[in-house]
Amino acid sequence: MSALSVQNLSHVYGPKRALNDISFELEKGQFCALLGPNGAGKSTLFSLLARLIATQNGRVSVAGHDLKQAPLKALACMGIVFQQPTLDLEASVWRNMTYFAALHGLRGREAANRINGALDRLNMRNRSSEKVRALNGGHRRRMEIARALIHNPQVILLDEPTVGLDAQSRTAITQHVHDLAAEGITVLWATHLVDEIVPGDRVIILHHGEILRDCNVAEITQDCSLQEAFLRLTAAPEAAA
Amino acid sequence: MNAYLTAFQAIAGRELRQFIAQRGRFLSALVRPLVWLVIFAAGFRAALGVSIIPPYQTYITYEVYILPGLCAMVLLFNGMQSSLSLVYDREMGSMRLLLTAPLPRPWLLFSKLSAGVFVGALQVYAFLGVAALFGVSLSPEGYLLAIPAIILAGFMLGAFGLLISSVIRLIENFATVMNFVIFPMFFLSSALYPLWRMRESSVLLHDICALNPFTYVVELIRFSAYGSFAQLPLAVVLGCAVAFFTLSCLSYSPARTGPGMKSN
């Protein structure tokens, strides 16, 4: 059973086709980068996976739970970090974490233990009493990633989580998330920045709502850099297909 | 405690903390009806006579007449404030956190709505307390008897706000809602004038007022506060509360949230 399965997913907004027959499967502990230029359909795909919008065609299942037939079970197995921050800036880190834990049915000592564990994983425990507004962008993102781990999800989705961060924060966050994959959490990481992808990662290149390539990074970097391969593929998708 | 109650407590707690942090909101909720009660009503008292109409058993002053309408006004504006904060939450992203929680959306919306109703009821009683200091009061039992009506009215107006928040895509559009929905809803009701007075000036206006659900909110609070059972207002308010909440749940379902809820 795959951790995340997407089968024949299509989505339209009125006359505009945002996704066209997308299919892929991720195994447990796999880090998969969803690489695509702006407007490729990454955010639409994430909205469908997070059930913010309903699937029109196709099927999504998370840890064996169909998102349409058992949406609550599927959501319970998923941690999500949205591109736009979803933090209460006026509340402390701890307050933000307990609010999220409660939305997942966790409270009291169990919630506290899980929150401490998640903050430890991202080296954020010493910040727990600070107001979120006082944190820098990198720490806010780390906090959001820690928050997405509180309920021990099997799959974590991150939609361009490093947007607007400096190089140091980006590198640290990318490394943290790769570590999570090494611990057995399946990661789908949407980005348009190739330097966030390391050799050994799986990469899905999305362009104009279609998958151009789905392979290991090494396969498309034999004779050029990932950056060159990405630009070549997205410049002439029909030729690549 | 199961997951539903845990989430309810968290959502309601967050709403209450936000309300406590927004002192200006509480102050406005008090000042707005007090301006009507102390300034507006003082001027109209001389011009407007209110005859003996149910549930009143004697002649009353204009201030006494508009007191239930001003309670309803507090709830109306509180519902709109909750609606505004939902639109803000959606624009700022925190709504996504709520909508991706592994609980049914109607329950999540109900939790938010319930907290809003509690906040609204607190504001109503704070206003009634200040009004009493100005000499406009209910009987001691009237304050207790009005509680169920105020809660039900709060649910109806909160659910109406929820519905509006699902339709409004941008926070800037809220001024339009105030001008074309909220103000007409308030003025075209029995909050400020009895319906028979309205009929004297215009039958059409009277008929519009009689069709306005807010009229029944006002009358439900008025009759309850005076220990009378008002069957029609109760039925209308209950029916509208259920209808507005059902429509809100449908509007917030994944199939309807549409591009406005994209993850970026």
Short mmCIF file of C-alpha atoms in Angstrom, two decimals:
data_model
loop_
_atom_site.label_atom_id
_atom_site.label_comp_id
_atom_site.label_asym_id
_atom_site.label_seq_id
_atom_site.Cartn_x
_atom_site.Cartn_y
_atom_site.Cartn_z
CA MET A 1 0.00 0.00 0.00
CA SER A 2 1.44 3.37 -1.02
CA ALA A 3 1.44 6.27 1.44
CA LEU A 4 -0.04 8.67 -1.10
CA SER A 5 -1.78 7.65 -4.26
CA VAL A 6 -3.06 10.04 -6.92
CA GLN A 7 -4.89 8.48 -9.84
CA ASN A 8 -6.07 10.26 -12.99
CA LEU A 9 -6.64 13.57 -11.23
CA SER A 10 -8.02 16.38 -13.37
CA HIS A 11 -9.38 19.76 -12.37
CA VAL A 12 -10.86 22.71 -14.23
CA TYR A 13 -11.75 26.24 -13.13
CA GLY A 14 -14.48 27.18 -15.59
CA PRO A 15 -12.88 26.99 -19.02
CA LYS A 16 -9.33 26.79 -17.62
CA ARG A 17 -7.81 23.35 -17.16
CA ALA A 18 -5.57 23.43 -14.08
CA LEU A 19 -4.69 19.73 -13.89
CA ASN A 20 -4.90 17.12 -16.59
CA ASP A 21 -4.89 13.41 -15.74
CA ILE A 22 -2.24 13.44 -13.01
CA SER A 23 -1.17 10.08 -11.57
CA PHE A 24 1.62 9.14 -9.17
CA GLU A 25 2.25 7.09 -6.05
CA LEU A 26 4.60 7.77 -3.13
CA GLU A 27 5.99 5.09 -0.88
CA LYS A 28 6.60 5.31 2.85
CA GLY A 29 9.59 7.49 3.69
CA GLN A 30 9.96 8.84 0.18
CA PHE A 31 10.91 12.49 -0.43
CA CYS A 32 9.30 13.65 -3.63
CA ALA A 33 9.81 17.12 -5.02
CA LEU A 34 6.96 18.49 -7.08
CA LEU A 35 8.80 20.87 -9.33
CA GLY A 36 7.03 23.31 -11.58
CA PRO A 37 7.06 26.95 -12.62
CA ASN A 38 4.46 29.38 -11.28
CA GLY A 39 1.02 28.46 -12.57
CA ALA A 40 1.98 24.84 -13.23
CA GLY A 41 -0.88 23.54 -11.08
CA LYS A 42 1.04 22.77 -7.88
CA SER A 43 -1.24 24.76 -5.58
CA THR A 44 -4.35 23.30 -7.20
CA LEU A 45 -2.94 19.83 -6.65
CA PHE A 46 -2.22 20.65 -3.00
CA SER A 47 -5.71 22.09 -2.51
CA LEU A 48 -7.18 18.87 -3.87
CA LEU A 49 -4.93 16.71 -1.69
CA ALA A 50 -5.83 18.83 1.39
CA ARG A 51 -9.53 18.62 0.44
CA LEU A 52 -9.87 22.38 0.39
CA ILE A 53 -11.54 21.84 -2.95
CA ALA A 54 -13.35 18.71 -4.05
CA THR A 55 -11.94 16.35 -6.64
CA GLN A 56 -13.83 16.59 -9.90
CA ASN A 57 -12.20 13.65 -11.64
CA GLY A 58 -9.77 11.07 -10.37
CA ARG A 59 -8.96 9.55 -7.01
CA VAL A 60 -6.70 10.40 -4.10
CA SER A 61 -5.92 8.08 -1.21
CA VAL A 62 -3.75 8.69 1.84
CA ALA A 63 -2.41 5.69 3.75
CA GLY A 64 -5.09 3.61 2.08
CA HIS A 65 -7.96 5.97 2.93
CA ASP A 66 -9.87 7.33 -0.04
CA LEU A 67 -10.14 11.11 0.26
CA LYS A 68 -13.68 11.11 -1.11
CA GLN A 69 -15.09 8.15 0.79
CA ALA A 70 -13.20 8.50 4.09
CA PRO A 71 -12.04 12.14 4.11
CA LEU A 72 -11.60 12.47 7.88
CA LYS A 73 -9.39 9.37 8.13
CA ALA A 74 -7.36 10.55 5.15
CA LEU A 75 -6.91 14.06 6.64
CA ALA A 76 -5.90 12.56 9.98
CA CYS A 77 -2.97 10.84 8.25
CA MET A 78 -1.75 14.05 6.62
CA GLY A 79 0.28 17.01 7.82
CA ILE A 80 0.06 20.11 5.68
CA VAL A 81 2.24 23.22 5.44
CA PHE A 82 0.60 25.76 3.19
CA GLN A 83 2.44 28.27 1.07
CA GLN A 84 0.67 31.11 2.87
CA PRO A 85 1.38 31.10 6.63
CA THR A 86 -1.53 29.92 8.77
CA LEU A 87 -0.37 31.20 12.14
CA ASP A 88 -2.01 33.28 14.82
CA LEU A 89 0.66 35.96 15.10
CA GLU A 90 -0.65 37.36 18.39
CA ALA A 91 -0.54 34.00 20.16
CA SER A 92 2.52 32.17 21.47
CA VAL A 93 4.11 29.24 19.69
CA TRP A 94 2.70 26.95 22.37
CA ARG A 95 -0.82 28.36 21.99
CA ASN A 96 -0.68 27.87 18.23
CA MET A 97 0.48 24.30 18.72
CA THR A 98 -2.19 23.41 21.29
CA TYR A 99 -4.91 24.87 19.06
CA PHE A 100 -3.81 22.65 16.19
CA ALA A 101 -3.48 19.62 18.50
CA ALA A 102 -7.05 20.18 19.71
CA LEU A 103 -8.32 20.32 16.13
CA HIS A 104 -6.87 16.82 15.85
CA GLY A 105 -8.54 15.70 19.08
CA LEU A 106 -5.39 15.91 21.25
CA ARG A 107 -5.40 17.60 24.63
CA GLY A 108 -3.79 17.56 28.05
CA ARG A 109 -0.61 15.62 28.74
CA GLU A 110 -0.77 13.68 25.49
CA ALA A 111 -0.93 16.90 23.46
CA ALA A 112 1.90 18.45 25.50
CA ASN A 113 4.14 15.42 24.94
CA ARG A 114 3.45 15.39 21.22
CA ILE A 115 4.01 19.14 20.91
CA ASN A 116 7.29 18.96 22.79
CA GLY A 117 8.38 16.05 20.59
CA ALA A 118 7.50 17.94 17.40
CA LEU A 119 9.26 21.12 18.59
CA ASP A 120 12.34 19.07 19.53
CA ARG A 121 12.44 17.58 16.05
CA LEU A 122 12.71 21.06 14.54
CA ASN A 123 14.91 22.48 17.32
CA MET A 124 12.16 24.91 18.31
CA ARG A 125 11.37 23.89 21.88
CA ASN A 126 13.20 26.84 23.41
CA ARG A 127 10.90 29.18 21.44
CA SER A 128 7.63 27.75 22.69
CA SER A 129 6.75 30.64 24.98
CA GLU A 130 7.51 33.35 22.40
CA LYS A 131 4.84 35.20 20.50
CA VAL A 132 4.79 34.11 16.86
CA ARG A 133 5.04 37.74 15.76
CA ALA A 134 8.47 37.89 17.44
CA LEU A 135 9.86 34.97 15.38
CA ASN A 136 11.72 35.45 12.12
CA GLY A 137 10.44 33.92 8.87
CA GLY A 138 12.61 30.84 9.12
CA HIS A 139 11.51 30.03 12.66
CA ARG A 140 7.87 30.58 11.78
CA ARG A 141 8.20 28.04 8.98
CA ARG A 142 9.96 25.56 11.23
CA MET A 143 7.16 26.03 13.72
CA GLU A 144 4.58 25.31 11.02
CA ILE A 145 6.43 22.15 10.04
CA ALA A 146 6.64 21.09 13.70
CA ARG A 147 2.93 21.78 14.04
CA ALA A 148 2.16 19.60 11.02
CA LEU A 149 3.89 16.70 12.80
CA ILE A 150 1.99 16.81 16.12
CA HIS A 151 -0.55 14.16 15.14
CA ASN A 152 2.15 11.81 13.77
CA PRO A 153 1.07 11.98 10.12
CA GLN A 154 2.24 9.37 7.65
CA VAL A 155 2.37 11.91 4.84
CA ILE A 156 3.39 15.55 4.96
CA LEU A 157 2.59 18.03 2.20
CA LEU A 158 4.59 21.24 1.92
CA ASP A 159 3.59 23.85 -0.63
CA GLU A 160 6.60 26.04 -1.42
CA PRO A 161 7.48 26.31 2.28
CA THR A 162 10.67 28.30 1.73
CA VAL A 163 9.14 31.18 -0.21
CA GLY A 164 10.50 34.49 1.07
CA LEU A 165 13.19 32.98 3.29
CA ASP A 166 16.91 33.68 3.19
CA ALA A 167 19.35 31.08 1.86
CA GLN A 168 20.39 29.90 5.32
CA SER A 169 16.82 29.29 6.50
CA ARG A 170 15.96 27.57 3.22
CA THR A 171 18.88 25.19 3.54
CA ALA A 172 18.05 24.39 7.17
CA ILE A 173 14.38 23.73 6.43
CA THR A 174 15.16 21.61 3.38
CA GLN A 175 17.56 19.53 5.48
CA HIS A 176 15.03 19.15 8.32
CA VAL A 177 12.40 17.85 5.94
CA HIS A 178 14.81 15.42 4.29
CA ASP A 179 15.54 14.12 7.79
CA LEU A 180 11.81 13.57 8.34
CA ALA A 181 11.69 11.44 5.18
CA ALA A 182 14.65 9.43 6.47
CA GLU A 183 12.61 8.77 9.63
CA GLY A 184 9.83 7.24 7.53
CA ILE A 185 7.48 10.12 6.82
CA THR A 186 6.44 10.47 3.20
CA VAL A 187 7.09 13.98 1.92
CA LEU A 188 5.57 15.80 -1.05
CA TRP A 189 7.45 19.10 -1.39
CA ALA A 190 6.22 21.57 -3.98
CA THR A 191 8.79 24.05 -5.19
CA HIS A 192 10.03 25.97 -8.18
CA LEU A 193 13.56 26.16 -6.78
CA VAL A 194 15.79 23.34 -8.01
CA ASP A 195 18.46 23.87 -5.35
CA GLU A 196 16.05 22.45 -2.75
CA ILE A 197 16.23 19.04 -4.41
CA VAL A 198 19.14 16.72 -3.67
CA PRO A 199 20.47 13.74 -5.62
CA GLY A 200 18.51 10.68 -4.62
CA ASP A 201 15.19 12.57 -4.36
CA ARG A 202 12.35 11.68 -6.59
CA VAL A 203 11.16 14.55 -8.75
CA ILE A 204 7.86 15.12 -10.51
CA ILE A 205 8.00 17.97 -13.02
CA LEU A 206 4.60 19.59 -13.47
CA HIS A 207 3.91 22.06 -16.25
CA HIS A 208 0.61 23.43 -17.57
CA GLY A 209 -1.22 20.94 -15.35
CA GLU A 210 0.52 17.88 -16.74
CA ILE A 211 3.35 15.68 -15.49
CA LEU A 212 6.33 16.05 -17.83
CA ARG A 213 8.69 13.75 -15.92
CA ASP A 214 8.41 11.50 -12.87
CA CYS A 215 11.77 9.97 -12.03
CA ASN A 216 14.80 10.01 -9.77
CA VAL A 217 16.83 13.22 -9.99
CA ALA A 218 19.84 11.26 -11.22
CA GLU A 219 17.95 10.17 -14.32
CA ILE A 220 17.57 13.68 -15.68
CA THR A 221 20.91 15.06 -14.51
CA GLN A 222 23.20 12.68 -16.37
CA ASP A 223 24.29 15.19 -18.98
CA CYS A 224 23.24 18.49 -17.42
CA SER A 225 22.27 20.14 -14.15
CA LEU A 226 18.74 19.84 -12.77
CA GLN A 227 18.26 23.54 -13.44
CA GLU A 228 19.10 23.08 -17.13
CA ALA A 229 16.97 19.97 -17.44
CA PHE A 230 14.04 21.73 -15.76
CA LEU A 231 14.30 24.80 -18.00
CA ARG A 232 14.61 22.64 -21.09
CA LEU A 233 11.59 20.54 -20.18
CA THR A 234 9.35 23.45 -19.23
CA ALA A 235 10.43 25.50 -22.25
CA ALA A 236 9.30 22.81 -24.69
CA PRO A 237 6.97 20.44 -22.92
CA GLU A 238 5.60 18.88 -26.10
CA ALA A 239 9.07 17.91 -27.24
CA ALA A 240 9.85 16.34 -23.89
CA ALA A 241 6.60 14.44 -23.78
CA MET B 1 -13.31 14.04 26.26
CA ASN B 2 -13.73 13.06 22.64
CA ALA B 3 -12.21 14.77 19.62
CA TYR B 4 -15.38 16.74 18.86
CA LEU B 5 -15.54 18.38 22.27
CA THR B 6 -11.79 19.00 22.33
CA ALA B 7 -12.01 20.84 19.01
CA PHE B 8 -15.12 22.73 20.13
CA GLN B 9 -13.34 23.92 23.23
CA ALA B 10 -10.29 25.03 21.25
CA ILE B 11 -12.27 26.90 18.59
CA ALA B 12 -14.53 28.58 21.15
CA GLY B 13 -11.54 29.43 23.35
CA ARG B 14 -9.75 31.06 20.41
CA GLU B 15 -12.82 33.16 19.58
CA LEU B 16 -13.15 34.30 23.19
CA ARG B 17 -9.47 35.19 23.46
CA GLN B 18 -9.73 37.22 20.26
CA PHE B 19 -12.80 39.01 21.60
CA ILE B 20 -11.06 39.83 24.88
CA ALA B 21 -8.03 41.12 22.97
CA GLN B 22 -10.23 43.40 20.85
CA ARG B 23 -11.35 45.89 23.48
CA GLY B 24 -12.47 48.32 20.78
CA ARG B 25 -14.95 45.75 19.49
CA PHE B 26 -16.57 45.42 22.90
CA LEU B 27 -16.65 49.18 23.35
CA SER B 28 -18.30 49.70 19.95
CA ALA B 29 -20.83 47.00 20.75
CA LEU B 30 -21.80 49.01 23.83
CA VAL B 31 -21.59 52.52 22.43
CA ARG B 32 -23.53 51.88 19.20
CA PRO B 33 -26.86 50.93 20.85
CA LEU B 34 -26.32 53.44 23.65
CA VAL B 35 -26.15 56.25 21.12
CA TRP B 36 -29.56 55.14 19.86
CA LEU B 37 -30.95 54.75 23.35
CA VAL B 38 -29.65 57.95 24.90
CA ILE B 39 -29.50 60.41 21.99
CA PHE B 40 -31.78 59.17 19.24
CA ALA B 41 -34.57 57.99 21.54
CA ALA B 42 -34.48 61.21 23.59
CA GLY B 43 -35.33 63.19 20.48
CA PHE B 44 -37.99 60.79 19.27
CA ARG B 45 -39.69 60.34 22.61
CA ALA B 46 -41.53 63.60 22.20
CA ALA B 47 -42.43 63.00 18.57
CA LEU B 48 -43.44 59.36 18.74
CA GLY B 49 -46.16 58.00 20.98
CA VAL B 50 -46.36 54.26 21.42
CA SER B 51 -49.84 52.98 22.17
CA ILE B 52 -50.51 49.90 24.24
CA ILE B 53 -49.53 46.95 22.04
CA PRO B 54 -48.66 43.38 23.05
CA PRO B 55 -46.63 42.36 24.97
CA TYR B 56 -46.85 45.70 26.82
CA GLN B 57 -49.79 46.09 29.18
CA THR B 58 -49.47 49.80 29.71
CA TYR B 59 -48.14 52.89 27.98
CA ILE B 60 -44.40 52.76 27.61
CA THR B 61 -41.73 55.28 26.77
CA TYR B 62 -39.96 55.13 23.42
CA GLU B 63 -36.73 54.03 25.14
CA VAL B 64 -38.49 51.00 26.58
CA TYR B 65 -39.93 50.20 23.15
CA ILE B 66 -36.58 50.21 21.33
CA LEU B 67 -34.66 48.28 24.00
CA PRO B 68 -35.33 44.79 22.46
CA GLY B 69 -34.54 46.16 19.00
CA LEU B 70 -31.22 47.46 20.25
CA CYS B 71 -30.44 44.06 21.79
CA ALA B 72 -31.13 42.55 18.37
CA MET B 73 -28.91 45.23 16.84
CA VAL B 74 -26.03 44.17 19.10
CA LEU B 75 -26.50 40.57 17.92
CA LEU B 76 -26.75 41.65 14.28
CA PHE B 77 -23.49 43.58 14.40
CA ASN B 78 -21.84 40.78 16.36
CA GLY B 79 -22.87 38.32 13.64
CA MET B 80 -21.38 40.63 11.01
CA GLN B 81 -18.20 41.03 13.05
CA SER B 82 -17.85 37.24 13.19
CA SER B 83 -18.47 37.11 9.47
CA LEU B 84 -15.79 39.74 8.88
CA SER B 85 -13.31 37.78 10.99
CA LEU B 86 -14.06 34.64 8.94
CA VAL B 87 -13.32 36.50 5.71
CA TYR B 88 -10.15 37.85 7.33
CA ASP B 89 -9.18 34.33 8.45
CA ARG B 90 -9.68 33.11 4.91
CA GLU B 91 -7.57 35.89 3.43
CA MET B 92 -4.83 35.43 6.05
CA GLY B 93 -4.78 31.65 5.68
CA SER B 94 -5.84 30.49 9.14
CA MET B 95 -9.18 29.27 7.78
CA ARG B 96 -7.27 26.51 5.94
CA LEU B 97 -6.07 25.13 9.24
CA LEU B 98 -9.66 24.80 10.38
CA LEU B 99 -10.97 23.35 7.14
CA THR B 100 -8.27 20.65 6.96
CA ALA B 101 -8.96 19.40 10.49
CA PRO B 102 -10.17 15.78 10.48
CA LEU B 103 -13.64 16.67 11.72
CA PRO B 104 -16.86 17.31 9.79
CA ARG B 105 -17.01 20.89 8.56
CA PRO B 106 -20.54 21.48 9.92
CA TRP B 107 -19.18 20.72 13.40
CA LEU B 108 -16.24 23.09 12.95
CA LEU B 109 -18.60 25.83 11.73
CA PHE B 110 -21.04 25.12 14.55
CA SER B 111 -18.20 25.48 17.07
CA LYS B 112 -17.24 28.86 15.64
CA LEU B 113 -20.89 29.93 15.53
CA SER B 114 -21.52 28.89 19.14
CA ALA B 115 -18.57 30.91 20.38
CA GLY B 116 -19.89 33.91 18.44
CA VAL B 117 -23.32 33.50 20.02
CA PHE B 118 -21.80 33.42 23.50
CA VAL B 119 -19.82 36.58 22.78
CA GLY B 120 -22.95 38.23 21.36
CA ALA B 121 -25.03 37.32 24.42
CA LEU B 122 -22.34 38.76 26.70
CA GLN B 123 -22.47 42.01 24.76
CA VAL B 124 -26.28 42.14 24.96
CA TYR B 125 -26.24 41.74 28.73
CA ALA B 126 -23.44 44.28 29.11
CA PHE B 127 -25.59 46.71 27.09
CA LEU B 128 -28.68 45.90 29.15
CA GLY B 129 -26.64 46.59 32.29
CA VAL B 130 -25.56 50.01 31.06
CA ALA B 131 -29.09 50.76 29.80
CA ALA B 132 -30.40 50.01 33.30
CA LEU B 133 -28.02 52.64 34.64
CA PHE B 134 -29.74 55.10 32.31
CA GLY B 135 -33.09 54.06 33.75
CA VAL B 136 -34.22 51.79 30.89
CA SER B 137 -34.64 48.31 32.26
CA LEU B 138 -36.58 45.06 32.19
CA SER B 139 -38.09 43.28 35.17
CA PRO B 140 -35.64 40.97 37.01
CA GLU B 141 -37.34 37.88 35.57
CA GLY B 142 -37.38 39.54 32.14
CA TYR B 143 -33.59 39.39 32.01
CA LEU B 144 -33.73 35.62 32.61
CA LEU B 145 -36.69 34.94 30.33
CA ALA B 146 -34.94 36.70 27.45
CA ILE B 147 -31.90 34.38 27.55
CA PRO B 148 -33.27 31.59 25.26
CA ALA B 149 -34.55 34.17 22.77
CA ILE B 150 -31.21 36.00 22.74
CA ILE B 151 -29.34 32.73 22.17
CA LEU B 152 -31.64 31.64 19.37
CA ALA B 153 -31.53 35.10 17.79
CA GLY B 154 -27.73 35.03 18.09
CA PHE B 155 -27.65 31.69 16.26
CA MET B 156 -29.84 32.99 13.47
CA LEU B 157 -27.85 36.19 12.95
CA GLY B 158 -24.52 34.39 13.41
CA ALA B 159 -25.52 31.80 10.82
CA PHE B 160 -26.55 34.65 8.53
CA GLY B 161 -23.07 36.14 8.99
CA LEU B 162 -21.53 32.74 8.26
CA LEU B 163 -23.50 32.57 5.05
CA ILE B 164 -22.40 36.06 4.04
CA SER B 165 -18.76 35.19 4.76
CA SER B 166 -18.98 32.26 2.36
CA VAL B 167 -20.26 34.55 -0.40
CA ILE B 168 -17.94 37.51 0.19
CA ARG B 169 -14.58 36.85 -1.44
CA LEU B 170 -12.77 40.03 -0.44
CA ILE B 171 -12.73 41.89 2.83
CA GLU B 172 -13.16 45.17 0.91
CA ASN B 173 -16.65 44.05 -0.13
CA PHE B 174 -17.87 44.27 3.44
CA ALA B 175 -18.82 47.93 3.11
CA THR B 176 -21.30 46.87 0.42
CA VAL B 177 -22.78 44.30 2.78
CA MET B 178 -23.20 46.93 5.49
CA ASN B 179 -24.94 49.36 3.15
CA PHE B 180 -27.14 46.97 1.22
CA VAL B 181 -27.87 44.24 3.75
CA ILE B 182 -27.28 45.26 7.36
CA PHE B 183 -28.67 48.79 7.46
CA PRO B 184 -31.83 47.96 5.44
CA MET B 185 -32.31 44.86 7.60
CA PHE B 186 -32.22 46.98 10.75
CA PHE B 187 -34.24 49.98 9.57
CA LEU B 188 -36.87 47.91 7.74
CA SER B 189 -37.90 46.11 10.90
CA SER B 190 -39.88 46.69 14.07
CA ALA B 191 -36.70 47.62 15.96
CA LEU B 192 -37.31 51.37 15.91
CA TYR B 193 -41.02 51.72 15.10
CA PRO B 194 -44.00 49.42 15.66
CA LEU B 195 -45.29 47.88 12.44
CA TRP B 196 -48.67 49.60 12.79
CA ARG B 197 -46.87 52.96 12.72
CA MET B 198 -45.06 51.87 9.58
CA ARG B 199 -48.38 50.94 7.95
CA GLU B 200 -49.71 54.41 8.63
CA SER B 201 -46.96 55.94 6.53
CA SER B 202 -46.58 53.25 3.84
CA VAL B 203 -48.27 49.91 3.32
CA LEU B 204 -45.38 48.78 1.12
CA LEU B 205 -42.82 49.56 3.81
CA HIS B 206 -44.97 47.74 6.34
CA ASP B 207 -45.14 44.67 4.12
CA ILE B 208 -41.36 44.70 3.60
CA CYS B 209 -40.87 44.95 7.37
CA ALA B 210 -43.29 42.08 7.90
CA LEU B 211 -41.23 39.93 5.50
CA ASN B 212 -37.91 40.84 7.11
CA PRO B 213 -36.69 38.00 9.40
CA PHE B 214 -34.99 40.59 11.60
CA THR B 215 -38.43 41.89 12.62
CA TYR B 216 -39.11 38.46 14.12
CA VAL B 217 -35.77 38.48 15.93
CA VAL B 218 -36.78 41.76 17.56
CA GLU B 219 -40.27 40.54 18.40
CA LEU B 220 -38.98 37.23 19.79
CA ILE B 221 -36.70 39.09 22.19
CA ARG B 222 -39.42 41.64 23.04
CA PHE B 223 -42.08 39.03 23.84
CA SER B 224 -39.67 36.77 25.75
CA ALA B 225 -38.40 39.65 27.86
CA TYR B 226 -41.98 40.32 28.95
CA GLY B 227 -42.80 36.69 29.64
CA SER B 228 -45.01 36.18 26.59
CA PHE B 229 -44.77 33.30 24.15
CA ALA B 230 -44.54 34.45 20.55
CA GLN B 231 -45.24 31.51 18.27
CA LEU B 232 -44.72 33.13 14.86
CA PRO B 233 -41.44 34.93 15.73
CA LEU B 234 -40.13 31.72 17.31
CA ALA B 235 -41.00 29.68 14.21
CA VAL B 236 -39.48 32.25 11.82
CA VAL B 237 -36.27 32.69 13.82
CA LEU B 238 -35.82 28.95 14.32
CA GLY B 239 -36.56 28.22 10.66
CA CYS B 240 -34.19 30.94 9.44
CA ALA B 241 -31.43 29.79 11.83
CA VAL B 242 -31.65 26.22 10.48
CA ALA B 243 -31.86 27.41 6.87
CA PHE B 244 -28.94 29.85 7.14
CA PHE B 245 -26.73 27.31 8.90
CA THR B 246 -27.55 24.58 6.38
CA LEU B 247 -26.78 26.91 3.48
CA SER B 248 -23.53 27.97 5.18
CA CYS B 249 -22.45 24.33 5.55
CA LEU B 250 -23.20 23.75 1.88
CA SER B 251 -21.26 26.89 0.92
CA TYR B 252 -18.25 25.80 2.94
CA SER B 253 -18.25 22.23 1.60
CA PRO B 254 -15.17 21.36 -0.52
CA ALA B 255 -17.34 21.12 -3.62
CA ARG B 256 -18.32 24.78 -3.25
CA THR B 257 -15.27 26.50 -1.80
CA GLY B 258 -13.72 26.79 -5.26
CA PRO B 259 -10.65 28.71 -6.30
CA GLY B 260 -10.87 31.07 -3.33
CA MET B 261 -9.63 28.25 -1.14
CA LYS B 262 -6.57 27.32 -3.20
CA SER B 263 -3.65 26.54 -0.97
CA ASN B 264 -1.52 29.54 -1.91
#
